Coordinates of C-alpha atoms in Angstrom, one line a residue:
Chain A
X246 CA 0.0 0.0 0.0
X247 CA 2.8 2.3 0.9
X248 CA 4.6 1.6 -2.3
X249 CA 1.4 2.3 -4.3
X250 CA 0.9 5.7 -2.7
X251 CA 4.5 6.5 -3.3
X252 CA 4.1 5.5 -7.0
X253 CA 0.9 7.5 -7.4
X254 CA 2.6 10.6 -5.9
X255 CA 5.7 10.2 -8.0
X256 CA 7.0 12.5 -10.7
X257 CA 6.4 9.7 -13.2
X258 CA 2.7 9.5 -12.4
X259 CA 2.4 13.3 -12.5
X260 CA 4.0 13.6 -15.9
X261 CA 1.7 10.8 -17.1
X262 CA -1.4 12.6 -16.0
X263 CA -0.2 15.8 -17.6
X264 CA 0.1 14.2 -21.0
X265 CA -3.3 13.7 -22.5
X266 CA -2.0 11.7 -25.5
X267 CA -0.3 9.3 -23.1
X268 CA -3.4 8.9 -21.0
X269 CA -5.6 8.2 -24.0
X270 CA -3.1 5.8 -25.5
X271 CA -2.7 4.0 -22.2
X272 CA -6.5 3.6 -21.9
X273 CA -6.8 2.3 -25.4
X274 CA -4.0 -0.2 -24.9
X275 CA -5.4 -1.4 -21.6
X276 CA -8.9 -1.7 -23.0
X277 CA -7.7 -3.7 -26.0
X278 CA -5.4 -5.9 -24.0
X279 CA -8.1 -6.6 -21.4
X280 CA -10.7 -7.4 -24.0
X281 CA -8.2 -9.7 -25.7
X282 CA -7.3 -11.5 -22.5
X283 CA -10.9 -11.9 -21.5
X284 CA -12.0 -12.7 -25.0
X285 CA -13.6 -16.1 -24.0
X286 CA -15.8 -14.3 -21.5
X287 CA -16.7 -11.3 -23.6
X288 CA -17.0 -12.7 -27.1
X289 CA -20.6 -13.6 -28.0
X290 CA -19.4 -16.7 -30.0
X291 CA -16.5 -19.0 -30.0
X292 CA -15.0 -18.7 -33.5
X293 CA -13.0 -21.9 -32.9
X294 CA -16.1 -23.9 -32.3
X295 CA -17.0 -25.2 -35.8
X296 CA -20.4 -26.5 -34.7
X297 CA -21.6 -22.9 -33.9
X298 CA -20.7 -21.7 -37.4
X299 CA -23.4 -21.6 -40.1
X300 CA -22.2 -21.2 -43.6
X301 CA -25.5 -19.5 -44.4
X302 CA -24.5 -16.6 -42.2
X303 CA -21.4 -15.8 -44.2
X304 CA -20.6 -12.3 -45.3
X305 CA -23.3 -10.6 -43.4
X306 CA -22.7 -6.9 -43.1
X307 CA -22.5 -5.2 -39.7
X308 CA -25.8 -4.9 -37.9
X309 CA -26.2 -1.2 -38.6
X310 CA -26.7 -2.0 -42.2
X311 CA -30.5 -1.9 -42.6
X312 CA -30.9 -4.2 -45.6
X313 CA -28.9 -7.2 -44.7
X314 CA -27.6 -6.6 -41.2
X315 CA -28.4 -9.2 -38.6
X316 CA -28.7 -8.1 -34.9
X317 CA -27.0 -11.3 -33.9
X318 CA -23.7 -10.2 -35.4
X319 CA -22.7 -6.7 -34.3
X320 CA -19.8 -6.3 -36.7
X321 CA -21.1 -8.7 -39.4
X322 CA -19.6 -12.1 -40.3
X323 CA -16.6 -13.3 -42.3
X324 CA -16.7 -15.6 -45.4
X325 CA -17.0 -18.7 -43.1
X326 CA -19.9 -17.3 -41.2
X327 CA -18.0 -16.5 -38.0
X328 CA -19.0 -13.5 -36.0
X329 CA -16.5 -10.7 -36.7
X330 CA -16.5 -9.3 -33.2
X331 CA -15.6 -12.6 -31.6
X332 CA -13.1 -13.4 -34.3
X333 CA -11.4 -10.0 -33.9
X334 CA -11.2 -10.4 -30.1
X335 CA -9.7 -13.9 -30.4
X336 CA -7.5 -12.7 -33.3
X337 CA -6.2 -9.8 -31.2
X338 CA -5.5 -12.3 -28.4
X339 CA -3.2 -14.3 -30.8
X340 CA -1.6 -11.1 -32.2
X341 CA -0.8 -9.8 -28.7
X342 CA 0.4 -13.1 -27.5
X343 CA 2.8 -13.4 -30.4
X344 CA 3.9 -9.8 -30.0
X345 CA 4.5 -10.2 -26.3
X346 CA 6.4 -13.5 -26.4
X347 CA 8.4 -12.6 -29.4
X348 CA 9.6 -9.5 -27.7
X349 CA 10.3 -11.4 -24.6
X350 CA 12.5 -13.8 -26.6
X351 CA 14.1 -10.9 -28.4
X352 CA 14.9 -9.1 -25.1
X353 CA 16.2 -12.3 -23.6
X354 CA 18.6 -13.0 -26.4
X355 CA 19.4 -9.4 -27.1
X356 CA 20.0 -8.3 -23.6
X357 CA 22.3 -11.2 -22.8
X358 CA 24.3 -10.8 -25.9
X359 CA 24.5 -7.0 -25.5
X360 CA 25.6 -7.3 -21.9
X361 CA 28.2 -9.9 -22.6
X362 CA 29.6 -8.2 -25.7
X363 CA 29.7 -4.8 -24.0
X364 CA 31.3 -6.0 -20.8
X365 CA 33.7 -8.6 -22.1
X366 CA 34.6 -6.7 -25.3
X367 CA 37.4 -7.8 -27.6
X368 CA 36.8 -10.8 -29.7
X369 CA 33.5 -11.7 -28.2
X370 CA 32.2 -8.2 -28.9
X371 CA 33.5 -8.3 -32.5
X372 CA 31.9 -11.7 -33.1
X373 CA 28.5 -10.8 -31.8
X374 CA 28.4 -7.4 -33.4
X375 CA 29.3 -8.7 -36.8
X376 CA 26.7 -11.4 -36.3
X377 CA 24.2 -8.6 -35.5
X378 CA 25.3 -6.7 -38.7
X379 CA 24.6 -9.8 -40.7
X380 CA 21.3 -10.4 -39.1
X381 CA 20.2 -6.8 -39.7
X382 CA 21.3 -6.8 -43.3
X383 CA 18.6 -9.5 -43.9
X384 CA 15.2 -8.0 -43.2
X385 CA 13.0 -9.6 -40.6
X386 CA 10.3 -10.4 -43.2
X387 CA 12.8 -12.0 -45.5
X388 CA 14.2 -14.3 -42.8
X389 CA 10.7 -15.1 -41.6
X390 CA 9.3 -15.9 -45.1
X391 CA 12.2 -18.2 -45.9
X392 CA 12.1 -20.0 -42.6
X393 CA 8.3 -20.4 -42.5
X394 CA 8.1 -21.4 -46.2
X395 CA 10.8 -24.0 -45.7
X396 CA 9.1 -25.3 -42.6
X397 CA 5.7 -25.5 -44.3
X398 CA 7.1 -27.3 -47.3
X399 CA 9.2 -29.7 -45.1
X400 CA 6.6 -30.7 -42.5
X401 CA 3.3 -30.1 -44.3
X402 CA 0.6 -27.6 -43.7
X403 CA -1.2 -29.7 -41.0
X404 CA 1.7 -29.7 -38.6
X405 CA 2.5 -26.2 -39.5
X406 CA -1.0 -24.9 -38.6
X407 CA -0.6 -26.6 -35.2
X408 CA 2.8 -25.1 -34.5
X409 CA 2.3 -21.8 -36.3
X410 CA 2.1 -19.7 -33.1
X411 CA 5.4 -21.1 -31.8
X412 CA 7.1 -20.7 -35.1
X413 CA 6.0 -17.1 -35.4
X414 CA 7.2 -16.3 -31.9
X415 CA 10.5 -18.0 -32.6
X416 CA 11.1 -16.5 -36.0
X417 CA 10.2 -12.9 -35.0
X418 CA 12.0 -13.3 -31.7
X419 CA 15.2 -14.4 -33.3
X420 CA 15.2 -12.1 -36.2
X421 CA 15.0 -8.9 -34.2
X422 CA 17.5 -9.5 -31.3
X423 CA 20.2 -7.1 -32.7
X424 CA 18.0 -4.1 -31.8
X425 CA 18.3 -5.0 -28.2
X426 CA 21.9 -6.2 -28.3
X427 CA 23.0 -2.9 -29.8
X428 CA 21.1 -0.7 -27.4
X429 CA 22.2 -2.7 -24.4
X430 CA 25.8 -2.8 -25.6
X431 CA 25.9 0.9 -26.0
X432 CA 24.7 1.5 -22.5
X433 CA 27.0 -1.1 -21.1
X434 CA 29.9 0.6 -22.7
X435 CA 28.9 3.8 -21.1
X436 CA 28.3 2.3 -17.7
X437 CA 31.3 0.0 -17.4
X438 CA 33.9 2.8 -17.2
X439 CA 32.0 4.4 -14.4
X440 CA 33.7 4.3 -11.0
X441 CA 31.0 2.2 -9.3
X442 CA 32.0 -0.7 -11.6
X443 CA 35.6 -0.3 -10.7
X444 CA 34.6 -0.2 -7.0
X445 CA 32.7 -3.5 -7.5
X446 CA 35.8 -5.0 -9.1
X447 CA 38.0 -3.8 -6.3
X448 CA 35.7 -5.4 -3.8
X449 CA 36.4 -8.7 -5.6
X450 CA 33.0 -9.3 -7.1
X451 CA 32.7 -11.9 -9.9
X452 CA 32.2 -10.7 -13.4
X453 CA 28.7 -12.2 -13.7
X454 CA 27.6 -10.5 -10.5
X455 CA 29.0 -7.2 -11.7
X456 CA 27.1 -7.6 -15.0
X457 CA 23.8 -8.7 -13.5
X458 CA 23.6 -6.7 -10.3
X459 CA 25.4 -3.5 -11.2
X460 CA 25.4 -2.9 -14.9
X461 CA 22.2 -4.5 -16.0
X462 CA 19.8 -2.4 -13.7
X463 CA 21.5 0.7 -15.0
X464 CA 20.8 -0.2 -18.7
X465 CA 17.2 -1.1 -18.4
X466 CA 15.4 2.2 -19.2
X467 CA 16.3 2.2 -22.9
X468 CA 15.3 -1.5 -22.9
X469 CA 11.9 -0.6 -21.6
X470 CA 11.4 2.0 -24.3
X471 CA 12.4 -0.2 -27.2
X472 CA 10.2 -3.0 -25.8
X473 CA 7.1 -1.0 -26.4
X474 CA 8.1 -0.2 -29.9
X475 CA 9.2 -3.8 -30.5
X476 CA 5.9 -5.2 -29.4
X477 CA 4.2 -3.0 -32.0
X478 CA 6.8 -4.1 -34.6
X479 CA 6.3 -7.8 -33.8
X480 CA 2.6 -7.5 -34.2
X481 CA 3.1 -5.8 -37.5
X482 CA 5.5 -8.5 -38.7
X483 CA 3.1 -11.2 -37.6
X484 CA 0.2 -9.4 -39.4
X485 CA 2.3 -9.0 -42.6
X486 CA 3.3 -12.7 -42.5
X487 CA -0.3 -13.8 -42.0
X488 CA -1.3 -11.5 -44.8
X489 CA 1.1 -13.2 -47.0
X490 CA -0.3 -16.6 -46.0
X491 CA 2.7 -17.6 -43.8
X492 CA 1.3 -16.7 -40.5
X493 CA -1.7 -18.0 -38.5
X494 CA -3.9 -20.5 -40.4
X495 CA -7.5 -19.6 -41.4
X496 CA -9.1 -21.6 -38.6
X497 CA -7.2 -19.7 -35.9
X498 CA -7.0 -16.3 -37.4
X499 CA -4.9 -13.4 -36.0
X500 CA -5.6 -9.8 -37.0
X501 CA -3.3 -10.2 -40.0
X502 CA -4.9 -13.3 -41.4
X503 CA -8.4 -11.8 -40.9
X504 CA -7.3 -8.8 -42.9
X505 CA -5.9 -11.1 -45.5
X506 CA -8.9 -13.3 -45.8
X507 CA -11.2 -10.3 -46.2
X508 CA -9.0 -8.9 -48.9
X509 CA -10.3 -11.5 -51.4
X510 CA -13.9 -10.2 -50.8
X511 CA -13.3 -6.5 -50.9
X512 CA -14.3 -6.2 -54.5
X513 CA -17.6 -8.0 -53.9
X514 CA -18.5 -5.2 -51.4
X515 CA -17.7 -7.0 -48.2
X516 CA -15.4 -4.2 -46.9
X517 CA -16.0 -4.9 -43.2
X518 CA -14.0 -8.1 -43.2
X519 CA -10.8 -6.2 -44.0
X520 CA -11.5 -2.8 -42.7
X521 CA -12.7 -3.5 -39.2
X522 CA -9.7 -5.7 -38.2
X523 CA -7.4 -3.1 -39.9
X524 CA -8.8 -0.3 -37.7
X525 CA -8.3 -2.4 -34.6
X526 CA -4.7 -3.2 -35.7
X527 CA -4.0 0.5 -36.4
X528 CA -5.5 1.6 -33.1
X529 CA -3.4 -0.9 -31.2
X530 CA -0.1 -0.2 -32.9
X531 CA -0.6 3.6 -32.8
X532 CA -1.4 3.6 -29.1
X533 CA 1.5 1.4 -28.2
X534 CA 3.9 3.6 -30.2
X535 CA 2.5 6.8 -28.7
X536 CA 3.0 5.2 -25.3
X537 CA 6.5 4.2 -26.2
X538 CA 7.3 7.7 -27.4
X539 CA 6.0 9.2 -24.2
X540 CA 8.0 6.7 -22.1
X541 CA 11.2 7.6 -24.0
X542 CA 10.7 11.3 -23.4
X543 CA 10.1 10.8 -19.7
X544 CA 13.0 8.4 -19.1
X545 CA 15.4 10.5 -21.2
X546 CA 14.7 14.1 -20.5
X547 CA 17.9 15.2 -22.1
X548 CA 16.6 14.2 -25.5
X549 CA 15.6 17.4 -27.3
X550 CA 12.0 18.0 -27.9
X551 CA 10.4 20.7 -30.0
Chain B
X214 CA 52.8 10.2 11.3
X215 CA 53.9 6.8 12.5
X216 CA 57.5 6.3 11.6
X217 CA 58.5 3.6 14.0
X218 CA 57.5 0.6 11.8
X219 CA 59.6 0.0 8.8
X220 CA 58.2 -3.1 7.2
X221 CA 57.4 -2.8 3.6
X222 CA 53.7 -3.5 2.9
X223 CA 53.4 -2.8 -0.8
X224 CA 56.4 -3.0 -3.2
X225 CA 56.1 -1.7 -6.7
X226 CA 59.0 -3.0 -8.7
X227 CA 59.9 -1.6 -12.2
X228 CA 56.3 -1.3 -13.2
X229 CA 55.5 -0.3 -16.7
X230 CA 52.1 0.4 -18.2
X231 CA 51.4 0.9 -21.9
X232 CA 48.1 1.5 -23.5
X233 CA 47.1 1.2 -27.1
X234 CA 49.1 -0.6 -29.8
X235 CA 47.6 -3.9 -31.0
X236 CA 45.3 -3.8 -33.9
X237 CA 44.0 -7.0 -35.3
X238 CA 41.3 -8.3 -37.6
X239 CA 39.4 -5.3 -39.0
X240 CA 40.9 -2.8 -36.6
X241 CA 43.8 -0.5 -37.0
X242 CA 46.6 -0.2 -34.4
X243 CA 46.3 2.6 -31.9
X244 CA 49.3 4.8 -30.9
X245 CA 51.1 3.4 -27.8
X246 CA 50.9 5.6 -24.7
X247 CA 53.6 4.9 -22.2
X248 CA 51.7 5.8 -19.0
X249 CA 54.2 4.4 -16.5
X250 CA 57.9 3.8 -17.1
X251 CA 60.0 1.8 -14.7
X252 CA 58.3 3.0 -11.5
X253 CA 59.7 1.5 -8.3
X254 CA 58.3 2.5 -4.9
X255 CA 58.0 0.9 -1.5
X256 CA 55.1 1.7 0.7
X257 CA 55.8 0.9 4.3
X258 CA 53.3 -0.1 7.0
X259 CA 51.6 2.9 8.5
X260 CA 52.6 5.2 5.8
X261 CA 50.4 7.9 4.3
X262 CA 52.2 7.7 1.0
X263 CA 51.3 10.6 -1.2
X264 CA 51.7 10.6 -5.0
X265 CA 51.8 14.1 -6.6
X266 CA 52.2 15.3 -10.1
X267 CA 50.3 17.2 -12.8
X268 CA 47.4 15.8 -14.8
X269 CA 48.4 13.0 -17.1
X270 CA 51.6 12.1 -15.3
X271 CA 50.3 8.5 -14.5
X272 CA 49.3 8.9 -10.8
X273 CA 45.9 7.4 -11.3
X274 CA 47.2 4.7 -13.6
X275 CA 49.7 3.7 -10.9
X276 CA 46.9 3.6 -8.3
X277 CA 44.8 1.4 -10.6
X278 CA 47.7 -0.9 -11.3
X279 CA 48.5 -1.3 -7.6
X280 CA 44.9 -2.2 -6.8
X281 CA 44.7 -4.6 -9.7
X282 CA 42.2 -2.8 -12.0
X283 CA 44.8 -2.7 -14.8
X284 CA 47.5 -5.4 -14.7
X285 CA 50.9 -3.8 -15.4
X286 CA 52.5 -4.4 -18.8
X287 CA 55.8 -5.2 -17.1
X288 CA 57.2 -5.3 -13.6
X289 CA 55.9 -6.7 -10.3
X290 CA 53.7 -5.6 -7.5
X291 CA 54.1 -7.3 -4.1
X292 CA 51.9 -7.2 -1.1
X293 CA 53.5 -8.3 2.2
X294 CA 56.2 -10.0 0.1
X295 CA 53.7 -11.9 -2.1
X296 CA 53.5 -11.1 -5.8
X297 CA 49.9 -10.2 -6.6
X298 CA 49.9 -8.6 -10.1
X299 CA 49.7 -12.0 -11.9
X300 CA 47.1 -13.7 -9.7
X301 CA 43.7 -14.8 -11.1
X302 CA 40.7 -13.5 -9.3
X303 CA 40.3 -16.5 -7.0
X304 CA 43.9 -16.5 -5.8
X305 CA 43.6 -12.7 -5.3
X306 CA 40.6 -13.0 -2.9
X307 CA 42.7 -12.9 0.3
X308 CA 44.4 -9.8 -0.9
X309 CA 41.3 -8.0 -2.1
X310 CA 40.0 -8.1 1.4
X311 CA 43.1 -6.3 2.6
X312 CA 43.3 -3.7 -0.2
X313 CA 40.5 -1.3 -0.9
X314 CA 40.1 1.8 -3.0
X315 CA 38.4 5.2 -2.6
X316 CA 37.5 6.9 -5.9
X317 CA 37.7 10.4 -7.1
X318 CA 34.2 11.2 -8.1
X319 CA 31.6 10.5 -5.4
X320 CA 28.8 11.0 -7.9
X321 CA 30.0 8.1 -10.1
X322 CA 31.5 5.7 -7.5
X323 CA 28.2 4.6 -6.0
X324 CA 25.7 2.6 -8.0
X325 CA 22.7 4.8 -8.4
X326 CA 20.2 1.9 -8.3
X327 CA 21.3 0.5 -5.0
X328 CA 20.5 1.9 -1.6
X329 CA 23.4 2.8 0.7
X330 CA 22.8 -0.2 2.8
X331 CA 22.9 -2.6 -0.2
X332 CA 26.1 -0.9 -1.3
X333 CA 27.7 -1.4 2.1
X334 CA 26.6 -4.9 2.8
X335 CA 27.7 -6.2 -0.6
X336 CA 31.4 -6.6 0.3
X337 CA 30.5 -8.6 3.4
X338 CA 28.1 -10.8 1.5
X339 CA 30.8 -11.7 -1.0
X340 CA 33.7 -12.3 1.4
X341 CA 31.8 -13.6 4.4
X342 CA 28.8 -15.6 3.1
X343 CA 28.3 -17.2 6.5
X344 CA 27.6 -13.9 8.2
X345 CA 24.1 -13.6 9.6
X346 CA 21.8 -10.6 8.8
X347 CA 22.1 -9.2 12.3
X348 CA 25.9 -9.4 12.2
X349 CA 26.0 -7.6 8.8
X350 CA 23.6 -5.0 10.1
X351 CA 25.6 -4.2 13.2
X352 CA 28.9 -4.1 11.2
X353 CA 27.3 -1.7 8.7
X354 CA 26.1 0.5 11.5
X355 CA 29.4 0.5 13.2
X356 CA 31.3 1.5 10.1
X357 CA 28.7 4.2 9.2
X358 CA 29.1 5.7 12.6
X359 CA 32.9 5.6 12.4
X360 CA 33.0 7.8 9.3
X361 CA 30.4 10.2 10.7
X362 CA 27.4 9.0 8.8
X363 CA 23.9 8.4 10.3
X364 CA 23.2 4.7 10.2
X365 CA 19.5 5.4 9.3
X366 CA 20.7 6.6 5.9
X367 CA 20.8 3.0 4.8
X368 CA 17.4 2.9 3.0
X369 CA 18.1 5.9 0.9
X370 CA 19.7 6.2 -2.5
X371 CA 23.0 7.9 -3.4
X372 CA 21.3 10.8 -5.3
X373 CA 19.8 12.0 -2.0
X374 CA 23.1 12.9 -0.6
X375 CA 25.7 15.7 -1.0
X376 CA 29.1 15.1 -2.4
X377 CA 30.8 15.0 1.0
X378 CA 28.2 12.6 2.4
X379 CA 28.6 10.3 -0.6
X380 CA 32.4 10.4 -0.3
X381 CA 32.0 9.3 3.3
X382 CA 29.7 6.5 2.2
X383 CA 32.4 5.3 -0.2
X384 CA 35.0 5.5 2.5
X385 CA 32.7 3.4 4.6
X386 CA 32.4 0.9 1.7
X387 CA 36.2 0.7 1.6
X388 CA 36.4 0.1 5.3
X389 CA 33.7 -2.6 5.4
X390 CA 36.2 -5.4 5.0
X391 CA 38.7 -4.1 7.6
X392 CA 41.4 -3.5 5.0
X393 CA 45.1 -2.8 5.9
X394 CA 45.8 -0.8 2.8
X395 CA 43.7 1.8 1.0
X396 CA 44.4 3.4 -2.3
X397 CA 42.7 6.9 -2.5
X398 CA 42.6 8.3 -6.0
X399 CA 42.1 12.0 -5.5
X400 CA 39.3 11.4 -3.0
X401 CA 38.8 15.1 -2.2
X402 CA 39.5 16.9 -5.5
X403 CA 35.8 16.8 -6.5
X404 CA 34.7 18.3 -3.2
X405 CA 34.1 21.8 -1.9
X406 CA 37.1 23.1 0.1
X407 CA 35.2 23.1 3.4
X408 CA 34.2 19.5 2.9
X409 CA 37.7 18.5 1.8
X410 CA 39.0 19.1 5.3
X411 CA 36.2 17.1 6.8
X412 CA 36.7 14.1 4.5
X413 CA 40.5 14.3 5.1
X414 CA 39.9 14.2 8.9
X415 CA 37.7 11.2 8.5
X416 CA 40.4 9.4 6.6
X417 CA 43.1 10.4 9.2
X418 CA 40.9 9.3 12.1
X419 CA 40.4 5.9 10.3
X420 CA 44.1 5.6 9.8
X421 CA 44.7 6.1 13.6
X422 CA 41.9 3.8 14.7
X423 CA 42.4 1.0 12.2
X424 CA 46.2 1.2 11.6
X425 CA 45.8 1.8 7.9
X426 CA 48.3 2.4 5.2
X427 CA 47.4 4.8 2.5
X428 CA 48.4 5.4 -1.0
X429 CA 47.0 8.9 -1.5
X430 CA 46.9 10.5 -4.9
X431 CA 46.5 14.2 -5.2
X432 CA 47.7 17.3 -7.0
X433 CA 47.1 19.5 -4.0
X434 CA 50.5 20.1 -2.3
X435 CA 49.0 21.6 0.8
X436 CA 47.1 18.4 1.4
X437 CA 50.3 16.5 1.1
X438 CA 52.0 18.7 3.7
X439 CA 49.0 18.1 6.1
X440 CA 48.4 14.5 5.4
X441 CA 51.4 12.7 4.0
X442 CA 54.3 10.9 5.7
X443 CA 56.2 10.3 2.5
X444 CA 55.8 11.7 -1.0
X445 CA 56.7 10.7 -4.5
X446 CA 56.6 13.3 -7.2
X447 CA 55.8 12.0 -10.7
X448 CA 56.4 13.5 -14.1
X449 CA 55.4 11.8 -17.3
X450 CA 55.1 8.3 -15.9
X451 CA 58.4 8.5 -13.9
X452 CA 59.1 9.1 -10.3
X453 CA 61.4 12.1 -10.1
X454 CA 61.7 12.6 -6.4
X455 CA 60.9 10.5 -3.4
X456 CA 61.3 11.6 0.2
X457 CA 59.7 12.2 3.6
X458 CA 57.1 15.0 3.5
X459 CA 59.0 17.4 5.7
X460 CA 62.3 17.0 3.8
X461 CA 60.6 17.5 0.5
X462 CA 58.9 20.7 1.6
X463 CA 62.1 22.0 3.3
X464 CA 64.6 21.1 0.7
X465 CA 63.2 20.1 -2.7
X466 CA 66.1 18.9 -4.8
X467 CA 64.7 17.9 -8.2
X468 CA 64.2 20.9 -10.5
X469 CA 60.7 19.8 -11.2
X470 CA 59.8 19.6 -7.5
X471 CA 61.4 23.0 -7.0
X472 CA 59.2 24.4 -9.7
X473 CA 56.1 22.8 -8.3
X474 CA 56.7 24.0 -4.7
X475 CA 57.6 27.5 -5.9
X476 CA 54.1 27.8 -7.3
X477 CA 52.3 27.4 -3.9
X478 CA 51.0 30.8 -2.7
X479 CA 52.5 31.7 0.7
X480 CA 50.1 32.6 3.5
X481 CA 52.7 35.0 5.1
X482 CA 52.4 37.4 2.2
X483 CA 55.8 36.8 0.8
X484 CA 54.0 36.1 -2.5
X485 CA 54.4 33.5 -5.2
X486 CA 57.8 33.3 -6.7
X487 CA 57.4 30.6 -9.4
X488 CA 60.2 29.1 -11.3
X489 CA 59.2 29.9 -14.8
X490 CA 59.2 26.9 -17.1
X491 CA 59.0 27.1 -20.9
X492 CA 57.1 24.8 -23.2
X493 CA 54.5 22.2 -22.5
X494 CA 54.5 18.7 -21.1
X495 CA 55.5 16.4 -23.9
X496 CA 53.0 13.7 -24.9
X497 CA 53.3 10.3 -23.4
X498 CA 52.9 8.9 -26.9
X499 CA 56.3 10.3 -27.9
X500 CA 58.5 10.5 -24.8
X501 CA 61.7 12.6 -25.0
X502 CA 64.9 10.7 -25.0
X503 CA 67.0 10.5 -21.8
X504 CA 65.5 12.3 -18.8
X505 CA 61.8 13.0 -19.6
X506 CA 62.1 16.5 -18.0
X507 CA 65.1 17.7 -20.0
X508 CA 63.0 19.6 -22.6
X509 CA 61.8 22.0 -19.9
X510 CA 64.5 21.8 -17.3
X511 CA 66.6 25.0 -16.7
X512 CA 69.6 22.8 -15.6
X513 CA 69.5 20.4 -18.6
X514 CA 72.7 19.5 -20.2
X515 CA 73.6 17.3 -23.1
X516 CA 73.9 14.2 -20.9
X517 CA 70.3 14.6 -19.8
X518 CA 69.0 14.1 -23.4
X519 CA 71.1 10.9 -23.8
X520 CA 70.8 8.9 -20.6
X521 CA 67.9 8.2 -18.3
X522 CA 68.7 9.1 -14.7
X523 CA 67.9 6.5 -12.0
X524 CA 66.4 7.3 -8.6
X525 CA 69.4 7.8 -6.3
X526 CA 69.9 8.8 -2.7
X527 CA 71.3 12.3 -2.4
X528 CA 71.3 12.7 1.3
X529 CA 68.0 14.3 2.1
X530 CA 65.8 12.8 -0.6
X531 CA 65.9 10.4 -3.5
X532 CA 66.0 12.1 -6.9
X533 CA 66.3 11.0 -10.5
X534 CA 68.4 13.8 -11.8
X535 CA 71.9 14.2 -13.2
X536 CA 72.1 17.8 -12.2
X537 CA 71.6 16.8 -8.6
X538 CA 74.1 14.0 -8.9
X539 CA 76.7 16.3 -10.4
X540 CA 76.0 18.9 -7.8
X541 CA 74.7 21.5 -10.2
X542 CA 71.5 22.2 -8.4

């Protein structure tokens, strides 16, 4: 309780309240995340339950359309006859899950490599940084498309659709670690020549303890900032891959695969299948990015602002 | 200070330190900086050994080499007769307990993310893992009190303290392991003059109570006069004069020391009468041949640019100077 009141009275909270964009973005993100987490409770239908889907309900427009709208389906239905609202909620759940775990994996790999290469230096540093250069010279999408396409071809689409979510986390997670490694390495290089690190060495602390207990906590604020941006990026990558048909399968759609599946029907007038998930995706990414920008400004007040 | 004991505690033998050079795969070689050249000093038990010299003369490098932060490029460092510069970190453990360091900048030498208590208990947790929480707490409180800090500061973070308070916290950290030998790298030069005296007194009290030996690095000669028992004057990575504090201030022999001391303002109003020196300090990347001081020395002769003078006893002090040897100064 004490800690909570201290937090509410802190400078951080004050600056958050002052910034309307941050408050609105935060509310949107929290609302979207909560509705995704509690999708099974909120959603009117279970889009994974094939028995509840009726093909006769397919491509119904949103309920405010007076001619064909059906009050059972608030946001209309997709080509399979699934309720769009439920599918979007479940899809966002998958998108957020992939975004979150992929970033967790990126951070884990990137922070460890950055810490090690910044602190140890020399050949270790040269090796990992050249590896990062190589990784960055291949775009995330290129790596992901090649890996996923090879996997799909080698193990068949059935196994792929089961493992798609793990594969996406793995591929997006591994492809983007250099972002973290470079940021962390740069801060480690700045920190390791400070006298408190020398003091720790004089005390006789082991290298790993110095790295984890002294240097790491002092490099975490930029990590926090890039994490927000990276979650957004991971969701975008997943959406792009799904749009290209290499992401989540049609029976377990993410936001990206929903947009993609609706794309085929856009010329027949069924705009809602593509447009509504797109709006949700844009809203989600925009709010996360706004929140990340705000966080960067707060944690790094020296950065110039105009 | 205490002069009765004469056992050497730390022996620095022909230590050299070079930075740069190298260059390997995809990186070009850097110019070699000779920061320390053939430095030999003996610090005796109970000494407050001061190291003076201008910026860039290698004082801090020597301090870091002695404490083990930079292993020397050549030469040896002995502690109580045991060679320590080539030990790995495990074999070094018994010596790290005995040797501690106080840093120059109290704003950078405390980890900003750790409370004062966490900073102080850490050395004990590493070297005495068997110690109970209560023992650690009482030890921290005892040391905090002995340096004039309030033990209730423990839960606060370093940014909540002033420079002098932080420097006392870092002195407390150095004292946590009950060391015998403390290297102080310009511990007061970042502080206000009024606070400098306070911190110096804390260090002198600790020396009396705990029987400490100091290697004290400074460029403030009045601090040396007040604090030091012996002094070494350094110039461009070499020791040019070594003596007891009183002798050095009474009869400086080396031309460089004379110039340094002549620059101290006198309180009796007799004014400053500095020995004027021409030119600048040569760079350590390209040392002059022979005596490193000959380019600026008013007594320099042709021999000074050919041969390197060794540190020799001249009666009152030890000097590395041909002019003193030949009786020209």
